C-alpha positions as MATLAB code, in Angstrom:
seq = 'XXXXXXXXXXXXXXXXXXXXXXXXXXXXXXXXXXXXXXXXXXXXXXXXXXXXXXXXXXXXXXXX';
ca = [
     109.460 -173.575 -148.579;
     106.400 -171.350 -148.135;
     103.716 -172.214 -145.599;
     100.171 -171.100 -144.865;
      98.136 -170.858 -141.695;
      95.275 -173.183 -140.752;
      92.979 -172.405 -137.825;
      91.054 -174.965 -135.805;
      87.883 -173.156 -134.780;
      84.576 -174.092 -133.178;
      81.207 -172.493 -133.740;
      80.222 -170.292 -130.795;
      76.595 -171.457 -130.982;
      77.619 -175.144 -131.150;
      80.994 -175.549 -129.401;
      81.132 -179.259 -130.249;
      81.194 -178.366 -133.969;
      84.809 -177.619 -134.864;
      86.576 -177.457 -138.191;
      89.859 -176.609 -139.845;
      89.780 -173.287 -141.669;
      92.616 -172.827 -144.144;
      93.841 -169.294 -144.702;
      95.832 -169.623 -147.950;
      96.026 -165.836 -148.204;
      98.094 -165.807 -144.991;
     101.423 -167.137 -146.234;
     104.887 -167.114 -144.728;
     108.386 -167.860 -145.951;
     108.535 -171.164 -144.046;
     106.832 -173.187 -141.305;
     109.024 -171.714 -138.555;
     108.045 -168.125 -139.378;
     104.419 -169.243 -139.751;
     104.473 -170.733 -136.250;
     106.071 -167.571 -134.914;
     103.283 -165.399 -136.331;
     100.354 -167.799 -135.931;
      99.094 -166.397 -132.633;
      98.927 -162.792 -133.852;
      97.241 -163.787 -137.115;
      94.743 -166.067 -135.351;
      93.871 -163.277 -132.900;
      93.356 -160.897 -135.821;
      91.068 -163.428 -137.541;
      89.252 -164.118 -134.254;
      88.552 -160.402 -133.855;
      86.836 -160.366 -137.240;
      84.754 -163.495 -136.476;
      84.195 -163.232 -132.706;
      80.426 -163.732 -132.914;
      80.706 -166.868 -135.063;
      83.840 -168.829 -134.131;
      86.248 -169.501 -131.294;
      89.796 -170.351 -132.408;
      91.143 -173.205 -130.282;
      94.397 -174.000 -132.120;
      96.576 -173.178 -135.113;
      98.841 -175.139 -137.399;
     101.095 -174.336 -140.307;
     101.142 -176.335 -143.523;
     103.895 -176.344 -146.145;
     102.646 -175.225 -149.545;
     103.042 -177.897 -152.180;
];
């Protein structure tokens, strides 16, 4: 079953303000492959948002 990546990220300006950011456009064949690619995809996203957010964790969610 397909899965998508969710990032847990905090605002750089307010590190105590964290949120889950779903990336439905980043889909994988299953949760295992999502977990295997999560670090690379989160680093790519972090590079595009380095002045706004700091990614502290990732998780993979099965698509319904």
